[in-house]
CSV table of C-alpha atoms in Angstrom, one decimal:
chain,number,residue,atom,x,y,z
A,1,UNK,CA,42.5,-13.9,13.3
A,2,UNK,CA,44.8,-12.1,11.4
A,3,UNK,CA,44.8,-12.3,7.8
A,4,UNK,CA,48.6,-13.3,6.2
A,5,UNK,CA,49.1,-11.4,3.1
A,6,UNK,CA,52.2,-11.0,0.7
A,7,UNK,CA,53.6,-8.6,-1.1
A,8,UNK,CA,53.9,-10.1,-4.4
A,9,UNK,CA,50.1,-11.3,-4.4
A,10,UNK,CA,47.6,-9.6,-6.4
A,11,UNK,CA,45.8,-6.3,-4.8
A,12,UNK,CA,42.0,-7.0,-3.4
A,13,UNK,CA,41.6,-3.2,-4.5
A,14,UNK,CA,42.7,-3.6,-8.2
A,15,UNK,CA,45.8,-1.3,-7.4
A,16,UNK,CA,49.5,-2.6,-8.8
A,17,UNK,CA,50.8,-4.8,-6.4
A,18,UNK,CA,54.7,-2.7,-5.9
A,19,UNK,CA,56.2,-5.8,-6.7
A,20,UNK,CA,54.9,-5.9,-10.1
A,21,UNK,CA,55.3,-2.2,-11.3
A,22,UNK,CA,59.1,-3.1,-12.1
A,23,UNK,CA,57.6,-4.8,-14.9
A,24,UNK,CA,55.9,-2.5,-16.6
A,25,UNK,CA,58.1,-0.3,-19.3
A,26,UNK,CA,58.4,3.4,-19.1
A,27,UNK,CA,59.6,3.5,-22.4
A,28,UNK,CA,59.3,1.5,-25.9
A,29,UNK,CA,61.2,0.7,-29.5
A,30,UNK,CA,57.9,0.1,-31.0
A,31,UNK,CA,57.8,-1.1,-35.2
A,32,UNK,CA,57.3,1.5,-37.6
A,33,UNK,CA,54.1,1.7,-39.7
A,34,UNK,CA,51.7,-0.4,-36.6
A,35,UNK,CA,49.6,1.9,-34.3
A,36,UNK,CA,47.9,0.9,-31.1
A,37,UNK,CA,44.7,1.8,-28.9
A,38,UNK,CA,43.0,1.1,-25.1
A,39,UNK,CA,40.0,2.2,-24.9
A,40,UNK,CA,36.7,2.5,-22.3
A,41,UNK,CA,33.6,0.4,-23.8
A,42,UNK,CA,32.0,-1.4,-20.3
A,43,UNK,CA,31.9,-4.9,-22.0
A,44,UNK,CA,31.6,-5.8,-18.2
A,45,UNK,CA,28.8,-4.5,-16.0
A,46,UNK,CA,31.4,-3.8,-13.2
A,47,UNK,CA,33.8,-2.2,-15.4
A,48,UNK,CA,33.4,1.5,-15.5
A,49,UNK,CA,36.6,3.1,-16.4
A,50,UNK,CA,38.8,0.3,-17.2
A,51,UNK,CA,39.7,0.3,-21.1
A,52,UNK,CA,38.5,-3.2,-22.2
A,53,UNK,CA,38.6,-2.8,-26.4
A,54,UNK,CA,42.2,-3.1,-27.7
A,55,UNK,CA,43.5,-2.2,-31.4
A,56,UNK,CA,46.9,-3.2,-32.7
A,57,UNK,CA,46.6,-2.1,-36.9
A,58,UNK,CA,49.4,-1.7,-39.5
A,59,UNK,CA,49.3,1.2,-42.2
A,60,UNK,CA,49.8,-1.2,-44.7
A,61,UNK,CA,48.6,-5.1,-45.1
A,62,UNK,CA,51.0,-7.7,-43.4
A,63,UNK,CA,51.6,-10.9,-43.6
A,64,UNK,CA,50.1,-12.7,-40.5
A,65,UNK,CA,49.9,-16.3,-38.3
A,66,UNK,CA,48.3,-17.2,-35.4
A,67,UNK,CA,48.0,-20.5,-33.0
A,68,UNK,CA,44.9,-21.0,-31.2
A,69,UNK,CA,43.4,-23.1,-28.5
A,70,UNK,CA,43.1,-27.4,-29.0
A,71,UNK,CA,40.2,-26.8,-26.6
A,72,UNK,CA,36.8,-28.7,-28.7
A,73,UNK,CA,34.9,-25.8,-27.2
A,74,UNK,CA,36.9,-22.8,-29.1
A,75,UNK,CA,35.6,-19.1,-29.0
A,76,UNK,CA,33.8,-17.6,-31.9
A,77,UNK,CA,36.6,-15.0,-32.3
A,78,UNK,CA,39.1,-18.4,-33.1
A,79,UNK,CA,36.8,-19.8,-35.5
A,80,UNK,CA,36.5,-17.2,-37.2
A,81,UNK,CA,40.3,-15.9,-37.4
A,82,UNK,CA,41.3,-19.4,-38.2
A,83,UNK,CA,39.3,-19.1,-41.2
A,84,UNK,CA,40.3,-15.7,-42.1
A,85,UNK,CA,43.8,-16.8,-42.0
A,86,UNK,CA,43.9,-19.8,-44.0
A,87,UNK,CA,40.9,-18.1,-46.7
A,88,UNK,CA,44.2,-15.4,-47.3
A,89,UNK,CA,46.7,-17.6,-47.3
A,90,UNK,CA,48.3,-15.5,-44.5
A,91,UNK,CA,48.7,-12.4,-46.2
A,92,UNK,CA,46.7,-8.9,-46.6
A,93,UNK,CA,46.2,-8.9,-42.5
A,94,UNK,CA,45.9,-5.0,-41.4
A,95,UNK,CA,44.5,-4.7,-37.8
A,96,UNK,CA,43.7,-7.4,-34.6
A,97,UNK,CA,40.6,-6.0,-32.3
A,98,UNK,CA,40.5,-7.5,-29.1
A,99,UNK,CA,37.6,-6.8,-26.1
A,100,UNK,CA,37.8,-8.1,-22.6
A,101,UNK,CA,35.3,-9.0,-20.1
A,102,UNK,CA,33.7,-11.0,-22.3
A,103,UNK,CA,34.8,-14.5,-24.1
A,104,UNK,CA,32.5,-14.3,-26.8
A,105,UNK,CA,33.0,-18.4,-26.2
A,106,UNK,CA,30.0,-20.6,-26.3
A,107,UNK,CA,27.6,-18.8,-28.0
A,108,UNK,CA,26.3,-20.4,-31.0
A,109,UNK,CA,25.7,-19.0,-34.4
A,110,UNK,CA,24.8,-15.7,-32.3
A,111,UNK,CA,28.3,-15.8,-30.8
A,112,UNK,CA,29.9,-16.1,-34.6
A,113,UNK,CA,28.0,-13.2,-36.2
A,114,UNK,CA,28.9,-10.5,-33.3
A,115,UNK,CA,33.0,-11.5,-33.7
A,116,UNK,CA,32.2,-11.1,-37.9
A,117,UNK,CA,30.6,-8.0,-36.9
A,118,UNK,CA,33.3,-6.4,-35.0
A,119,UNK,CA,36.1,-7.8,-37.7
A,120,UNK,CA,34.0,-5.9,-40.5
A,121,UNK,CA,33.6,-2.5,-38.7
A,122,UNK,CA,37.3,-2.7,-37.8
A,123,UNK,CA,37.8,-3.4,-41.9
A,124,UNK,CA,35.8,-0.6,-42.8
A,125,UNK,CA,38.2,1.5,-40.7
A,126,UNK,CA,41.1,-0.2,-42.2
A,127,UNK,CA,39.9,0.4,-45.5
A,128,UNK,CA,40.5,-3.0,-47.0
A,129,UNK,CA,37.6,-6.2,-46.7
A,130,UNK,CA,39.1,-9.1,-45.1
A,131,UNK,CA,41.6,-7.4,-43.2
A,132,UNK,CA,41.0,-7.9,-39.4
A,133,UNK,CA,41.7,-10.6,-36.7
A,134,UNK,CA,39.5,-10.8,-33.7
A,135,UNK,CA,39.9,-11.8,-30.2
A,136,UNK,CA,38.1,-12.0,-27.2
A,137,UNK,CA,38.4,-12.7,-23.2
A,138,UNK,CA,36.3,-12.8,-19.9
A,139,UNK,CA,33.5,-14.6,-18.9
A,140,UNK,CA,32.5,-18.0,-20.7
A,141,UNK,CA,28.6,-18.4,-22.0
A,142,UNK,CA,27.4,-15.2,-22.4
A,143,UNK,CA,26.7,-12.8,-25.6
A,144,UNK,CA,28.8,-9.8,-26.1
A,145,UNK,CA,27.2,-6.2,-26.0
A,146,UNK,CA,27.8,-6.4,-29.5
A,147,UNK,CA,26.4,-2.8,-30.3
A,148,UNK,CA,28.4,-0.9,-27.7
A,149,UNK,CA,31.5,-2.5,-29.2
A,150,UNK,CA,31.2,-1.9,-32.5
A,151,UNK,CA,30.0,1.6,-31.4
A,152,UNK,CA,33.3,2.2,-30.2
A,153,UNK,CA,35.9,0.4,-32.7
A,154,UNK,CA,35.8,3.7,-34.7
A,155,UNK,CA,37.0,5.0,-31.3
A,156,UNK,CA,39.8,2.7,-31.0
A,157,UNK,CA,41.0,3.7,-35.0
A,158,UNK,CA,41.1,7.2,-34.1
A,159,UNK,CA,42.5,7.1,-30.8
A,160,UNK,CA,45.8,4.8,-32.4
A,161,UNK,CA,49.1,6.3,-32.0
A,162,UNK,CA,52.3,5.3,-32.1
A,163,UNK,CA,53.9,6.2,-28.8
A,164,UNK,CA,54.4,4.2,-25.9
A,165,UNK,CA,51.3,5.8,-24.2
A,166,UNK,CA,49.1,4.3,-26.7
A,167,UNK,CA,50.9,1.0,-26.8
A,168,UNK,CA,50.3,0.4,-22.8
A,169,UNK,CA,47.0,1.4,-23.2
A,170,UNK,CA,46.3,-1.6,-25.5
A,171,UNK,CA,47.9,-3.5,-23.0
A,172,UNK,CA,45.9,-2.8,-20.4
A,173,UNK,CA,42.7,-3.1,-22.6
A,174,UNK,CA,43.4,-6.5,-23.0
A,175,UNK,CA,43.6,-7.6,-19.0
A,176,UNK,CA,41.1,-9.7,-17.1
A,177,UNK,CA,42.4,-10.6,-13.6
A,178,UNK,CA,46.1,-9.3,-14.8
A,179,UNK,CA,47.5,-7.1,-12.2
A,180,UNK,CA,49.8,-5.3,-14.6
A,181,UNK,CA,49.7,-5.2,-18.3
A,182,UNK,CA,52.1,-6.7,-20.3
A,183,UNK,CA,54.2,-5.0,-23.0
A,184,UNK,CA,57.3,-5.4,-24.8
A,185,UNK,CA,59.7,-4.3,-27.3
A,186,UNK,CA,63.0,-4.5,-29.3
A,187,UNK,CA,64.9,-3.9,-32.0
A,188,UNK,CA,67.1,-6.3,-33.6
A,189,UNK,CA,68.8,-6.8,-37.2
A,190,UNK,CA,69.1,-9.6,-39.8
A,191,UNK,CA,72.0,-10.9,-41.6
A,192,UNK,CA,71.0,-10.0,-45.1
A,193,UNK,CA,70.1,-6.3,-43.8
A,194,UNK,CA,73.3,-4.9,-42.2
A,195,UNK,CA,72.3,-1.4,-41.0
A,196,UNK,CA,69.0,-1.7,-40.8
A,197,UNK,CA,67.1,-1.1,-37.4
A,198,UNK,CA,64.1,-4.0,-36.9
A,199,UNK,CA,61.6,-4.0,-34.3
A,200,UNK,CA,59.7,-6.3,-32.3
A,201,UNK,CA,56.5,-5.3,-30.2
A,202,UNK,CA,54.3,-7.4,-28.6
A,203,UNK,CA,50.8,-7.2,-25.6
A,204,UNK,CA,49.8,-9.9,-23.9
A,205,UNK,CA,47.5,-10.9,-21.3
A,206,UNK,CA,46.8,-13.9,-19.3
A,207,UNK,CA,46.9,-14.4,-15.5
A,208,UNK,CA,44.3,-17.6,-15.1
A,209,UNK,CA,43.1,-20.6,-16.8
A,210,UNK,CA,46.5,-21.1,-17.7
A,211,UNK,CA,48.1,-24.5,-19.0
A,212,UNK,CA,50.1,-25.5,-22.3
A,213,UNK,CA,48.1,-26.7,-25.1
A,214,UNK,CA,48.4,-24.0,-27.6
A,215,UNK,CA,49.2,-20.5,-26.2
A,216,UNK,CA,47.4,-20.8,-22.9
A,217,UNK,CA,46.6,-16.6,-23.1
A,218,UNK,CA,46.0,-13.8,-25.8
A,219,UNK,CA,49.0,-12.2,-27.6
A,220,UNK,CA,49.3,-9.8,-30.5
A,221,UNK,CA,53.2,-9.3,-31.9
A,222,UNK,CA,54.1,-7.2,-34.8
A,223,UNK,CA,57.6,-6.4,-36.4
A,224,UNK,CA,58.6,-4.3,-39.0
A,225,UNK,CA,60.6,-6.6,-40.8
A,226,UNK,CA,59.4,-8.2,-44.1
A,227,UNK,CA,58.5,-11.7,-43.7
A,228,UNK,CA,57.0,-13.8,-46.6
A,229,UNK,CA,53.6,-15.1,-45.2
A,230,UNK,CA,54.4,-18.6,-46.4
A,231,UNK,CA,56.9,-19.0,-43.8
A,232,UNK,CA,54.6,-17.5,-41.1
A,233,UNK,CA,53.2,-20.3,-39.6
A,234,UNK,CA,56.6,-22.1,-38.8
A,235,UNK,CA,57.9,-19.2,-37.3
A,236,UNK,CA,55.1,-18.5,-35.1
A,237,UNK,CA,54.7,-22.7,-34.0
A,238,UNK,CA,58.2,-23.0,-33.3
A,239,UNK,CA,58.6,-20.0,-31.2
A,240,UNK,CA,55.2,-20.6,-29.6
A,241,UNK,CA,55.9,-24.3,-28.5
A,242,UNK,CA,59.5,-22.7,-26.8
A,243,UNK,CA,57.3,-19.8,-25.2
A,244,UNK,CA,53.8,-19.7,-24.8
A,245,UNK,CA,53.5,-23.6,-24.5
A,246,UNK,CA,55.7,-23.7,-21.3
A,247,UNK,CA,54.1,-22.0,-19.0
A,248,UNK,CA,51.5,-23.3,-16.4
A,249,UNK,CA,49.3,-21.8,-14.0
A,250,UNK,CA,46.5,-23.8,-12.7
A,251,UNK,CA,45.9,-26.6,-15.4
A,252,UNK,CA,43.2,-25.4,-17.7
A,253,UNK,CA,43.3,-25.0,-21.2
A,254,UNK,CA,40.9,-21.6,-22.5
A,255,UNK,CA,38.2,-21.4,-25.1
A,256,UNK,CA,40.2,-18.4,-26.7
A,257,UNK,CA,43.8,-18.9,-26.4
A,258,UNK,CA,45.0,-17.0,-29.6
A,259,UNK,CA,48.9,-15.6,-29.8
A,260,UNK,CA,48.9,-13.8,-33.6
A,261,UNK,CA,52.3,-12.4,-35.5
A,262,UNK,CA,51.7,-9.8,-37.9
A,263,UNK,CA,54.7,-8.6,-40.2
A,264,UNK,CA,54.2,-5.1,-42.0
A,265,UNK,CA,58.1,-5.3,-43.5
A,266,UNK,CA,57.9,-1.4,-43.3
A,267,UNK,CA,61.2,-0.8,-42.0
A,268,UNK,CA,62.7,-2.4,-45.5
A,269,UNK,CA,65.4,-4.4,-46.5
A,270,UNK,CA,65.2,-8.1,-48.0
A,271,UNK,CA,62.3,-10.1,-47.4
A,272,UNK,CA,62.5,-13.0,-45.3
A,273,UNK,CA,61.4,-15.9,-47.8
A,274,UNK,CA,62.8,-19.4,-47.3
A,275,UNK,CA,63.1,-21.5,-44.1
A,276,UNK,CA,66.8,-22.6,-45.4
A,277,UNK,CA,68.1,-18.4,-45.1
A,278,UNK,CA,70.3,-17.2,-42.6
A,279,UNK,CA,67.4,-14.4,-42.4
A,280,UNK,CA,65.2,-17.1,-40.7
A,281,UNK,CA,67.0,-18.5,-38.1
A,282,UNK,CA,68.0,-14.9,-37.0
A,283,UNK,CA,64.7,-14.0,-36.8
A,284,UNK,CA,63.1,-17.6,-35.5
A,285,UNK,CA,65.4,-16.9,-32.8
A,286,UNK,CA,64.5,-13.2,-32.2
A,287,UNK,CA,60.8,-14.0,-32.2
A,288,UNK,CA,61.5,-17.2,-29.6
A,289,UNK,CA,63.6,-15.0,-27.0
A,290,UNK,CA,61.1,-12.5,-27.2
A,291,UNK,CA,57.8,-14.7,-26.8
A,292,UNK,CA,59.6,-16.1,-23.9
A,293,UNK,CA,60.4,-12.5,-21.9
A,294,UNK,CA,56.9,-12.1,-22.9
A,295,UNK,CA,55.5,-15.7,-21.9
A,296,UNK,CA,57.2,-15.4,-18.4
A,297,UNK,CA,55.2,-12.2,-17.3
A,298,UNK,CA,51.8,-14.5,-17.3
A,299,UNK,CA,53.2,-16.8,-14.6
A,300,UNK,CA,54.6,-13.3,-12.6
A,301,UNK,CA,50.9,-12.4,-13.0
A,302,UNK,CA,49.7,-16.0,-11.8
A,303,UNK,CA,46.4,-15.6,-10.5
A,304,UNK,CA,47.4,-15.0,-6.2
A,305,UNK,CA,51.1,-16.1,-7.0
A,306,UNK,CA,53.4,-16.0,-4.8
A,307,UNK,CA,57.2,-17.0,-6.3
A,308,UNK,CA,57.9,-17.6,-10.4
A,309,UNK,CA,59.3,-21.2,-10.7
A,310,UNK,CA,61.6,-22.3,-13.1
A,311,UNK,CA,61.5,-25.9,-13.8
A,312,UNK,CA,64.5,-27.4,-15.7
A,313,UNK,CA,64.4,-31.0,-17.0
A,314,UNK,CA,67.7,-32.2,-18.1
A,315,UNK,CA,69.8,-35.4,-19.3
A,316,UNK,CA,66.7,-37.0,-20.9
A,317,UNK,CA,66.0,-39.7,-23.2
A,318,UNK,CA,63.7,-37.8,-25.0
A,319,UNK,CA,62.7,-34.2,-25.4
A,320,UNK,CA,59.0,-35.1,-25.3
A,321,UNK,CA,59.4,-36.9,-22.4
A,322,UNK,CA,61.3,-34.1,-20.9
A,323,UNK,CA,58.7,-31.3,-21.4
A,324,UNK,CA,56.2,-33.8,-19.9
A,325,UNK,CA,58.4,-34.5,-16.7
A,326,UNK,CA,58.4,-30.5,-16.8
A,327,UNK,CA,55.2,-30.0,-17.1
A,328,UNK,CA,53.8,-32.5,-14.8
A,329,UNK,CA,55.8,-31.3,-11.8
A,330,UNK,CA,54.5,-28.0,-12.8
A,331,UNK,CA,50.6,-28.5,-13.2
A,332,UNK,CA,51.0,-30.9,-9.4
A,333,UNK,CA,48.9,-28.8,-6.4
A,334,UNK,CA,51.0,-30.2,-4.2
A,335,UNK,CA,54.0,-29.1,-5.6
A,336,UNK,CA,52.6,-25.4,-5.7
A,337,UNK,CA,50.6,-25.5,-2.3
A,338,UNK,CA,54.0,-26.5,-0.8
A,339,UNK,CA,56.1,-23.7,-2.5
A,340,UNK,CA,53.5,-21.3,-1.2
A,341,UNK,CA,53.8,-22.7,1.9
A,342,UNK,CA,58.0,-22.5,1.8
A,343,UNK,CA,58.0,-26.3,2.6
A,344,UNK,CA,61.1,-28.3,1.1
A,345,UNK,CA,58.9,-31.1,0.4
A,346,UNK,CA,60.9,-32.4,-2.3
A,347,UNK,CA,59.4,-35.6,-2.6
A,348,UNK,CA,56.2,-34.1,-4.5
A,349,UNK,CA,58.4,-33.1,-7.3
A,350,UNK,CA,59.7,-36.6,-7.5
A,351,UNK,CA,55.9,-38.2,-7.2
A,352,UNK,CA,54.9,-35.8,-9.6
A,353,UNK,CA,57.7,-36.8,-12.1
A,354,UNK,CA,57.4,-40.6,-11.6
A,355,UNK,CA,53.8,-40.5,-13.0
A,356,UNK,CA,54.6,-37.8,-15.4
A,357,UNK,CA,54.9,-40.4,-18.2
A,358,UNK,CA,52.2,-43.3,-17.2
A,359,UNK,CA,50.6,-44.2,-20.3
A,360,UNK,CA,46.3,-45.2,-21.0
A,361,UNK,CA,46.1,-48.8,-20.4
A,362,UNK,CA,45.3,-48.8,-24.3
A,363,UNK,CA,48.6,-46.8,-25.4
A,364,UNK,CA,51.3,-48.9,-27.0
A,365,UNK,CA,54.1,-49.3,-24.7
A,366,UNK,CA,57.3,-46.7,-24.8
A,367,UNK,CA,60.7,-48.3,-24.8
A,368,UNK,CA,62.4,-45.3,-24.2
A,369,UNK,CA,62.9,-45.2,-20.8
A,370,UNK,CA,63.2,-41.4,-19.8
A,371,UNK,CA,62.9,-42.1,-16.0
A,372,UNK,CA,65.1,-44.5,-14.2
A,373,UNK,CA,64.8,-43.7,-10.4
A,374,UNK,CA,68.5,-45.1,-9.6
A,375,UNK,CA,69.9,-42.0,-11.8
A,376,UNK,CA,67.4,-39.6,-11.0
A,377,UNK,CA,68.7,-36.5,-9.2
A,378,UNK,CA,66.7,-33.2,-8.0
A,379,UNK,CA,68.0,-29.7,-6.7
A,380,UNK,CA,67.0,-26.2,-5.5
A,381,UNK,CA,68.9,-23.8,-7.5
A,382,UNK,CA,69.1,-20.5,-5.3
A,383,UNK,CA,68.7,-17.1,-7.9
A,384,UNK,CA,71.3,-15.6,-6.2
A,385,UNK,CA,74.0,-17.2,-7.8
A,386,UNK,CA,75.0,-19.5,-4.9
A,387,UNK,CA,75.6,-23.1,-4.9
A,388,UNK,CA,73.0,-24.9,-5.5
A,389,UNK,CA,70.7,-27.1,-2.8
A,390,UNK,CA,70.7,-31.2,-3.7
A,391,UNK,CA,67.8,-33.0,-2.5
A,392,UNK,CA,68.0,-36.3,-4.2
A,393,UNK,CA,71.3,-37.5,-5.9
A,394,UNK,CA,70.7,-40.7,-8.7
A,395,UNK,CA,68.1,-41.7,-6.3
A,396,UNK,CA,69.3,-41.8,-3.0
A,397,UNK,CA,68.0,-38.7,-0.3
A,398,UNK,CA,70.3,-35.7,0.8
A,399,UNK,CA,70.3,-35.1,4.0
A,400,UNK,CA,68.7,-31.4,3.4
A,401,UNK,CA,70.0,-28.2,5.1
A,402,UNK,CA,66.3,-27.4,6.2
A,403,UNK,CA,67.5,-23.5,7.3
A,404,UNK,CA,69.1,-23.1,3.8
A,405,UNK,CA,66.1,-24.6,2.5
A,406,UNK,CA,64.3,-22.0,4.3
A,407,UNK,CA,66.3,-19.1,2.9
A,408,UNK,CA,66.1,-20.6,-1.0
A,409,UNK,CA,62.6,-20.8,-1.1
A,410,UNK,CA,62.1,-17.7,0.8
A,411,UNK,CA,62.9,-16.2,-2.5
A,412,UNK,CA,60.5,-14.3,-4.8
A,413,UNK,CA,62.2,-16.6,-7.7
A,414,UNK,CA,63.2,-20.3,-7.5
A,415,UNK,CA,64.6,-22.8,-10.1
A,416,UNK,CA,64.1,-26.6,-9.3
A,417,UNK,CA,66.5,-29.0,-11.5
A,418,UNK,CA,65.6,-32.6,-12.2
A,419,UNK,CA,68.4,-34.9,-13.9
A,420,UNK,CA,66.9,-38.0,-15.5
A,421,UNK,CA,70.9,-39.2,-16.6
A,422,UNK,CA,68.8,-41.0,-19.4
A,423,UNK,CA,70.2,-39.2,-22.5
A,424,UNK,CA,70.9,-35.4,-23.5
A,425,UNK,CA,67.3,-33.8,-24.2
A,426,UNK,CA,66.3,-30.7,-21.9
A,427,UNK,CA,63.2,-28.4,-21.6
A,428,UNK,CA,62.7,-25.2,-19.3
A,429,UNK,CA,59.1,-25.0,-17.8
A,430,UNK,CA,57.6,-21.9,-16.0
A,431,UNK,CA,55.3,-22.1,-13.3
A,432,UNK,CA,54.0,-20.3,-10.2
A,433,UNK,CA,52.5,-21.3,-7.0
A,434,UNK,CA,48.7,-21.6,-5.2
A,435,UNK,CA,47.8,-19.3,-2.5
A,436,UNK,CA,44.3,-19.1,-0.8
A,437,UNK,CA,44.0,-15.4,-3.3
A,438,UNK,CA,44.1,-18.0,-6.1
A,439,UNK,CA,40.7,-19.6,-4.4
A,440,UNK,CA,39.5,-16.1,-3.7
A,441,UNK,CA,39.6,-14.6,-7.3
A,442,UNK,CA,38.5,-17.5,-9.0
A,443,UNK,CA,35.3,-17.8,-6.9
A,444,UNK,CA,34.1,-14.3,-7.2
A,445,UNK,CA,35.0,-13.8,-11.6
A,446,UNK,CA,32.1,-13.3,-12.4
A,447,UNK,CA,31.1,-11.1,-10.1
């Protein structure tokens, strides 16, 4: 039989599927004063060229935030950052060391002393104690080749540049099962700062084990522009939970998820010091368009996907209840085995909405109603800017164009819009569908 495959699914051979190399930059705006590294260690047995030890470090100490995983099972390189962060109060942060290949996750006391040993030989380089963040990703339950790492970190520090080479190069240090490496950049400018030229840079990777409690992947953004580190945190949390936290893959939560902001304020101008300033909602809204660009590549890298779905709850009650409507229809296999499948089968987007909010028999009752099926309406909305595709209208069935069904969800992009005509609350949700490749990589990871 003859195998179907897709353009847009992830290469067997490792190569860039030529759907995805549009998303790779050719060129960056990166901040001034933060160098960056990829380089060749073999965390993983099979890896032999592959650069799998990342570096992002600033010239000068920043002020820093992460978020981290709710998993009860979190990595050795969260505990310990987590603890870095609040013993300096956010401040005095100067590099973030990342390996792949291997989570570092699950591995006792053992586990906790190799990520403190990788954070001190990265300080050493640094030149300040107390200075470095560390992350980790791969394979769950097994102890890191801590030697060979730290063997090379002094690598990483000299091989730092500036450029956009050196930049991709961290990004693709950072991949597991990515296909592509992920890497933006920007500039922007504040209010109190006319004139001066800001910049945003940010790697991420994630592809699998994807679902929103936290962050969901590994991140690493830096800007140039001064931010107090007491206003770090609810920066990074707000901008996070519009990002990072809405996106879903497959459902499940990592041991490592860790998305960290580091702020070097080398470009200059006014520092960014009170939550009430015109300084910070510029830049809360900078940092929260950019996580987003930067959040969506993970579900265009979703593990054997297919399509990148939008989901758009609007007209709600609640904005909770929204985001879990949103979420609910996007975590449902059904949903994404019959996108893959180009089926209209718009009644598994309602079925996974109606149970969406169904509370524990022991949770107090809600009396906000966010889901009444008599106002209730669902649509396709086609990317190319034509009209849009109603399937259910304040709970009574269309009768669906199944050709122009067809065509929409032929699509490489798709948006489905659910109105709950309960109230005025929205979300935006990104998700991606299930292929058999999704079965297929996930069976042989570790091998």
């Amino acid at each position: 039989m003859m195998k179907f495959t897709r353009s847009y699914s992830a290469s067997i051979s490792g190569a860039i599927p030529q759907a995805k190399l549009k998303y790779i930059p050719s060129s960056g705006t990166y901040p001034k004063g933060f160098a960056a590294s990829g380089v060749y260690v073999g965390v993983k047995p099979g890896n032999t060229s592959k650069p799998d030890l990342a570096l992002v470090t600033s010239d000068r100490p920043c002020a820093a935030a992460a978020v981290f995983t709710k998993n009860k099972f979190q990595a050795a390189p969260v505990s310990f950052s987590r603890k870095l962060l609040q013993n300096k109060a956010n401040a005095g942060i100067r590099s973030v060391i990342i390996n792949s290949g291997n989570a570092n996750a699950v591995t006792g006391t053992g586990g906790l002393q190799d990520a403190a040993s990788m954070a001190k030989t990265a300080d050493q380089r640094a030149g300040e104690d107390d200075s470095s963040i560390v992350m980790s990703t791969g394979v769950i339950g097994q102890r890191l080749p801590i030697q060979k790492i730290v063997d090379h970190i002094p690598m990483a520090y000299h091989q730092a540049g500036e450029s956009h080479k050196h930049w991709l190069s961290c990004a693709t240090a950072i991949c597991t099962t990515d296909t592509f490496p992920k890497l933006m950049s920007r500039s922007f400018e504040l209010p109190s700062s006319p004139g001066v030229e800001y910049r945003i840079a940010g790697v991420t990777k994630g592809a699998g084990m994807i679902a929103p409690n936290m962050a969901t992947l590994l991140g690493v953004l830096a800007t140039d522009a001064p931010i107090s580190p007491k206003i770090m945190n609810p920066l990074l949390k707000y901008a996070v939970d519009r990002s990072f936290n809405s996106l879903t893959i497959d459902g499940d939560t990592s041991t490592n998820d860790t998305v960290a902001l580091l702020a070097n304020g080398a470009a200059g101008g006014k520092e960014v010091a009170s939550e009430l300033s015109p300084d910070y909602a510029a830049f809360r809204d900078v940092l929260t368009d950019f996580s987003a660009d930067l959040a969506k590549y993970i579900v265009r890298d979703g593990e054997g996907a297919t399509k990148f779905v939008t989901i758009r709850v609007v007209d709600a009650a609640t904005e909770d209840g929204a985001r879990q409507v949103a979420r609910s229809i996007a975590l449902s296999p059904l949903v994404k085995t019959a996108l893959y499948g180009k089926d209209a089968n718009w009644g598994r987007i309602l079925c996974a909405a109606g149970y969406a909010l169904i509370s524990p028999p022991t949770a107090p009752v809600n009396e906000v109603e966010d889901i009444t099926p008599e106002r209730t309406s669902v649509s396709f909305i086609p990317t190319d800017g034509s009209a849009e595709l109603k399937l259910l209208v304040n709970g009574e069935p269309e009768q669906v164009d199944e050709a122009r069904a067809s065509e929409i969800l032929n699509m490489e992009d798709l948006e489905i819009l659910v109105r709950l005509g309960t109230g005025d609350k929205s979300t935006t949700h990104w998700t991606c569908d299930f292929s058999h490749d999704y079965v297929t990589i996930n069976g042989d990871y570790r091998t």
